[in-house]
Amino acid sequence: MRVEPLKTSVHISFIVGVMKTEDPQKVKKAVLNLLPGIDVREDPSNRVFTGESSDSGCLITLYEQIRARRTAGVVRRLYEEHLVGERSWLYFNKQAAYAGSVVVCEDPSESPLGPIKVFFECRDKDLFLDWLAPW
């Protein structure tokens, strides 16, 4: 699939909890499967990962799978619901991400071990949404 260049800047960040029963390296892999190339930092307790990037290249997996899975409508609706100013967020299923799939969750309970919460900050949300989740 040819990825169109994003014609606006976006800042991406995430937070994900690591349950006591989870291997932190598997959670890190889930994040990197979802957002390849993003900087992943772990807190000293090894129970929370965070990270951020301003490189739209880390959104390639989302870009491709939102189209392949035909979930653009859901992504757009949830993005709009969570939008405050220039910032919005989406939940993604952690287990699905570990397996290489992008599954958007409307509620954190849809990801039994907790979701990956991804934040997007962009001045031109319409241009960004048209790129990430086209009609």
CSV table of C-alpha atoms in Angstrom, one decimal:
chain,number,residue,atom,x,y,z
A,1,MET,CA,0.0,0.0,0.0
A,2,ARG,CA,1.3,3.4,-0.9
A,3,VAL,CA,1.2,5.8,2.0
A,4,GLU,CA,0.3,9.4,1.2
A,5,PRO,CA,2.5,12.0,3.0
A,6,LEU,CA,0.8,13.7,5.9
A,7,LYS,CA,0.6,17.5,5.0
A,8,THR,CA,0.4,18.7,8.6
A,9,SER,CA,2.4,18.2,11.7
A,10,VAL,CA,1.1,15.9,14.5
A,11,HIS,CA,2.5,15.0,17.9
A,12,ILE,CA,1.8,11.4,19.0
A,13,SER,CA,2.1,10.2,22.6
A,14,PHE,CA,0.8,7.1,24.4
A,15,ILE,CA,0.4,5.5,27.9
A,16,VAL,CA,-0.1,1.9,28.7
A,17,GLY,CA,-0.2,0.0,31.9
A,18,VAL,CA,1.6,-3.3,32.5
A,19,MET,CA,-0.4,-5.7,34.6
A,20,LYS,CA,1.5,-7.9,37.1
A,21,THR,CA,0.7,-11.0,35.0
A,22,GLU,CA,2.2,-9.4,31.8
A,23,ASP,CA,5.7,-9.6,30.5
A,24,PRO,CA,6.8,-5.9,30.1
A,25,GLN,CA,8.7,-6.8,26.9
A,26,LYS,CA,5.5,-8.2,25.3
A,27,VAL,CA,3.7,-5.0,26.2
A,28,LYS,CA,6.5,-3.0,24.7
A,29,LYS,CA,6.3,-5.1,21.5
A,30,ALA,CA,2.5,-4.4,21.4
A,31,VAL,CA,3.2,-0.7,21.5
A,32,LEU,CA,5.9,-0.9,18.8
A,33,ASN,CA,3.6,-3.1,16.6
A,34,LEU,CA,1.0,-0.3,16.9
A,35,LEU,CA,3.3,2.7,16.7
A,36,PRO,CA,6.6,1.5,15.0
A,37,GLY,CA,9.6,3.7,15.8
A,38,ILE,CA,8.0,5.6,18.7
A,39,ASP,CA,10.2,6.2,21.7
A,40,VAL,CA,9.2,3.9,24.6
A,41,ARG,CA,10.0,4.8,28.1
A,42,GLU,CA,9.2,2.8,31.2
A,43,ASP,CA,8.7,4.1,34.7
A,44,PRO,CA,11.0,2.7,37.5
A,45,SER,CA,8.3,0.3,38.6
A,46,ASN,CA,8.2,-1.3,35.1
A,47,ARG,CA,4.4,-1.1,35.3
A,48,VAL,CA,3.7,1.9,32.9
A,49,PHE,CA,5.2,2.7,29.5
A,50,THR,CA,4.9,6.1,27.9
A,51,GLY,CA,6.4,7.7,24.8
A,52,GLU,CA,6.0,10.3,22.2
A,53,SER,CA,7.0,11.3,18.7
A,54,SER,CA,6.4,14.0,16.1
A,55,ASP,CA,7.3,11.6,13.3
A,56,SER,CA,4.1,10.7,11.4
A,57,GLY,CA,6.0,7.5,10.3
A,58,CYS,CA,5.1,5.9,13.5
A,59,LEU,CA,1.4,6.0,12.3
A,60,ILE,CA,2.0,3.9,9.3
A,61,THR,CA,0.5,0.7,10.9
A,62,LEU,CA,-2.6,2.7,11.9
A,63,TYR,CA,-2.8,4.2,8.4
A,64,GLU,CA,-2.7,0.9,6.7
A,65,GLN,CA,-4.9,-1.1,9.1
A,66,ILE,CA,-7.6,1.5,9.4
A,67,ARG,CA,-8.1,1.2,5.7
A,68,ALA,CA,-7.7,-2.6,5.5
A,69,ARG,CA,-10.1,-3.2,8.4
A,70,ARG,CA,-12.5,-0.5,7.2
A,71,THR,CA,-12.7,1.2,10.6
A,72,ALA,CA,-12.3,4.8,9.5
A,73,GLY,CA,-15.9,5.7,10.5
A,74,VAL,CA,-15.3,4.5,14.1
A,75,VAL,CA,-11.9,6.2,14.3
A,76,ARG,CA,-13.3,9.5,13.1
A,77,ARG,CA,-16.3,9.3,15.5
A,78,LEU,CA,-14.2,8.5,18.6
A,79,TYR,CA,-11.5,11.1,17.6
A,80,GLU,CA,-14.2,13.8,17.4
A,81,GLU,CA,-15.8,12.7,20.7
A,82,HIS,CA,-12.5,12.9,22.6
A,83,LEU,CA,-11.3,16.1,20.9
A,84,VAL,CA,-10.4,19.0,23.3
A,85,GLY,CA,-8.8,21.9,21.5
A,86,GLU,CA,-6.1,20.4,19.3
A,87,ARG,CA,-5.7,17.2,21.2
A,88,SER,CA,-7.6,13.9,21.0
A,89,TRP,CA,-7.1,10.3,21.9
A,90,LEU,CA,-8.1,6.7,21.1
A,91,TYR,CA,-7.9,3.4,22.9
A,92,PHE,CA,-6.4,0.3,21.2
A,93,ASN,CA,-6.6,-3.3,22.3
A,94,LYS,CA,-3.2,-4.3,23.7
A,95,GLN,CA,-3.5,-8.0,23.0
A,96,ALA,CA,-4.5,-7.4,19.4
A,97,ALA,CA,-1.6,-5.0,19.0
A,98,TYR,CA,0.8,-7.6,20.3
A,99,ALA,CA,-0.5,-9.9,17.5
A,100,GLY,CA,0.0,-7.2,14.9
A,101,SER,CA,-3.6,-6.1,14.5
A,102,VAL,CA,-5.1,-2.6,15.1
A,103,VAL,CA,-8.3,-2.9,17.1
A,104,VAL,CA,-9.9,0.4,18.3
A,105,CYS,CA,-11.8,0.2,21.6
A,106,GLU,CA,-14.7,2.5,22.6
A,107,ASP,CA,-14.2,1.6,26.2
A,108,PRO,CA,-11.1,0.5,28.2
A,109,SER,CA,-13.0,-2.7,29.3
A,110,GLU,CA,-12.8,-3.9,25.6
A,111,SER,CA,-9.1,-4.7,26.2
A,112,PRO,CA,-9.1,-7.1,29.2
A,113,LEU,CA,-5.5,-6.3,30.2
A,114,GLY,CA,-6.0,-2.6,29.6
A,115,PRO,CA,-5.8,-0.6,26.4
A,116,ILE,CA,-3.0,1.4,24.9
A,117,LYS,CA,-4.1,5.0,25.0
A,118,VAL,CA,-2.8,7.0,22.1
A,119,PHE,CA,-2.9,10.8,22.1
A,120,PHE,CA,-2.8,12.9,18.9
A,121,GLU,CA,-2.1,16.7,18.9
A,122,CYS,CA,-2.6,18.5,15.6
A,123,ARG,CA,-3.5,22.0,14.6
A,124,ASP,CA,-5.4,20.9,11.5
A,125,LYS,CA,-7.6,18.0,12.7
A,126,ASP,CA,-9.6,17.8,9.5
A,127,LEU,CA,-6.5,17.4,7.3
A,128,PHE,CA,-5.1,14.8,9.9
A,129,LEU,CA,-8.3,12.8,10.0
A,130,ASP,CA,-8.7,12.8,6.2
A,131,TRP,CA,-5.2,11.3,6.1
A,132,LEU,CA,-5.5,8.8,8.9
A,133,ALA,CA,-9.2,7.7,8.5
A,134,PRO,CA,-10.6,8.9,5.1
A,135,TRP,CA,-14.3,8.7,4.4
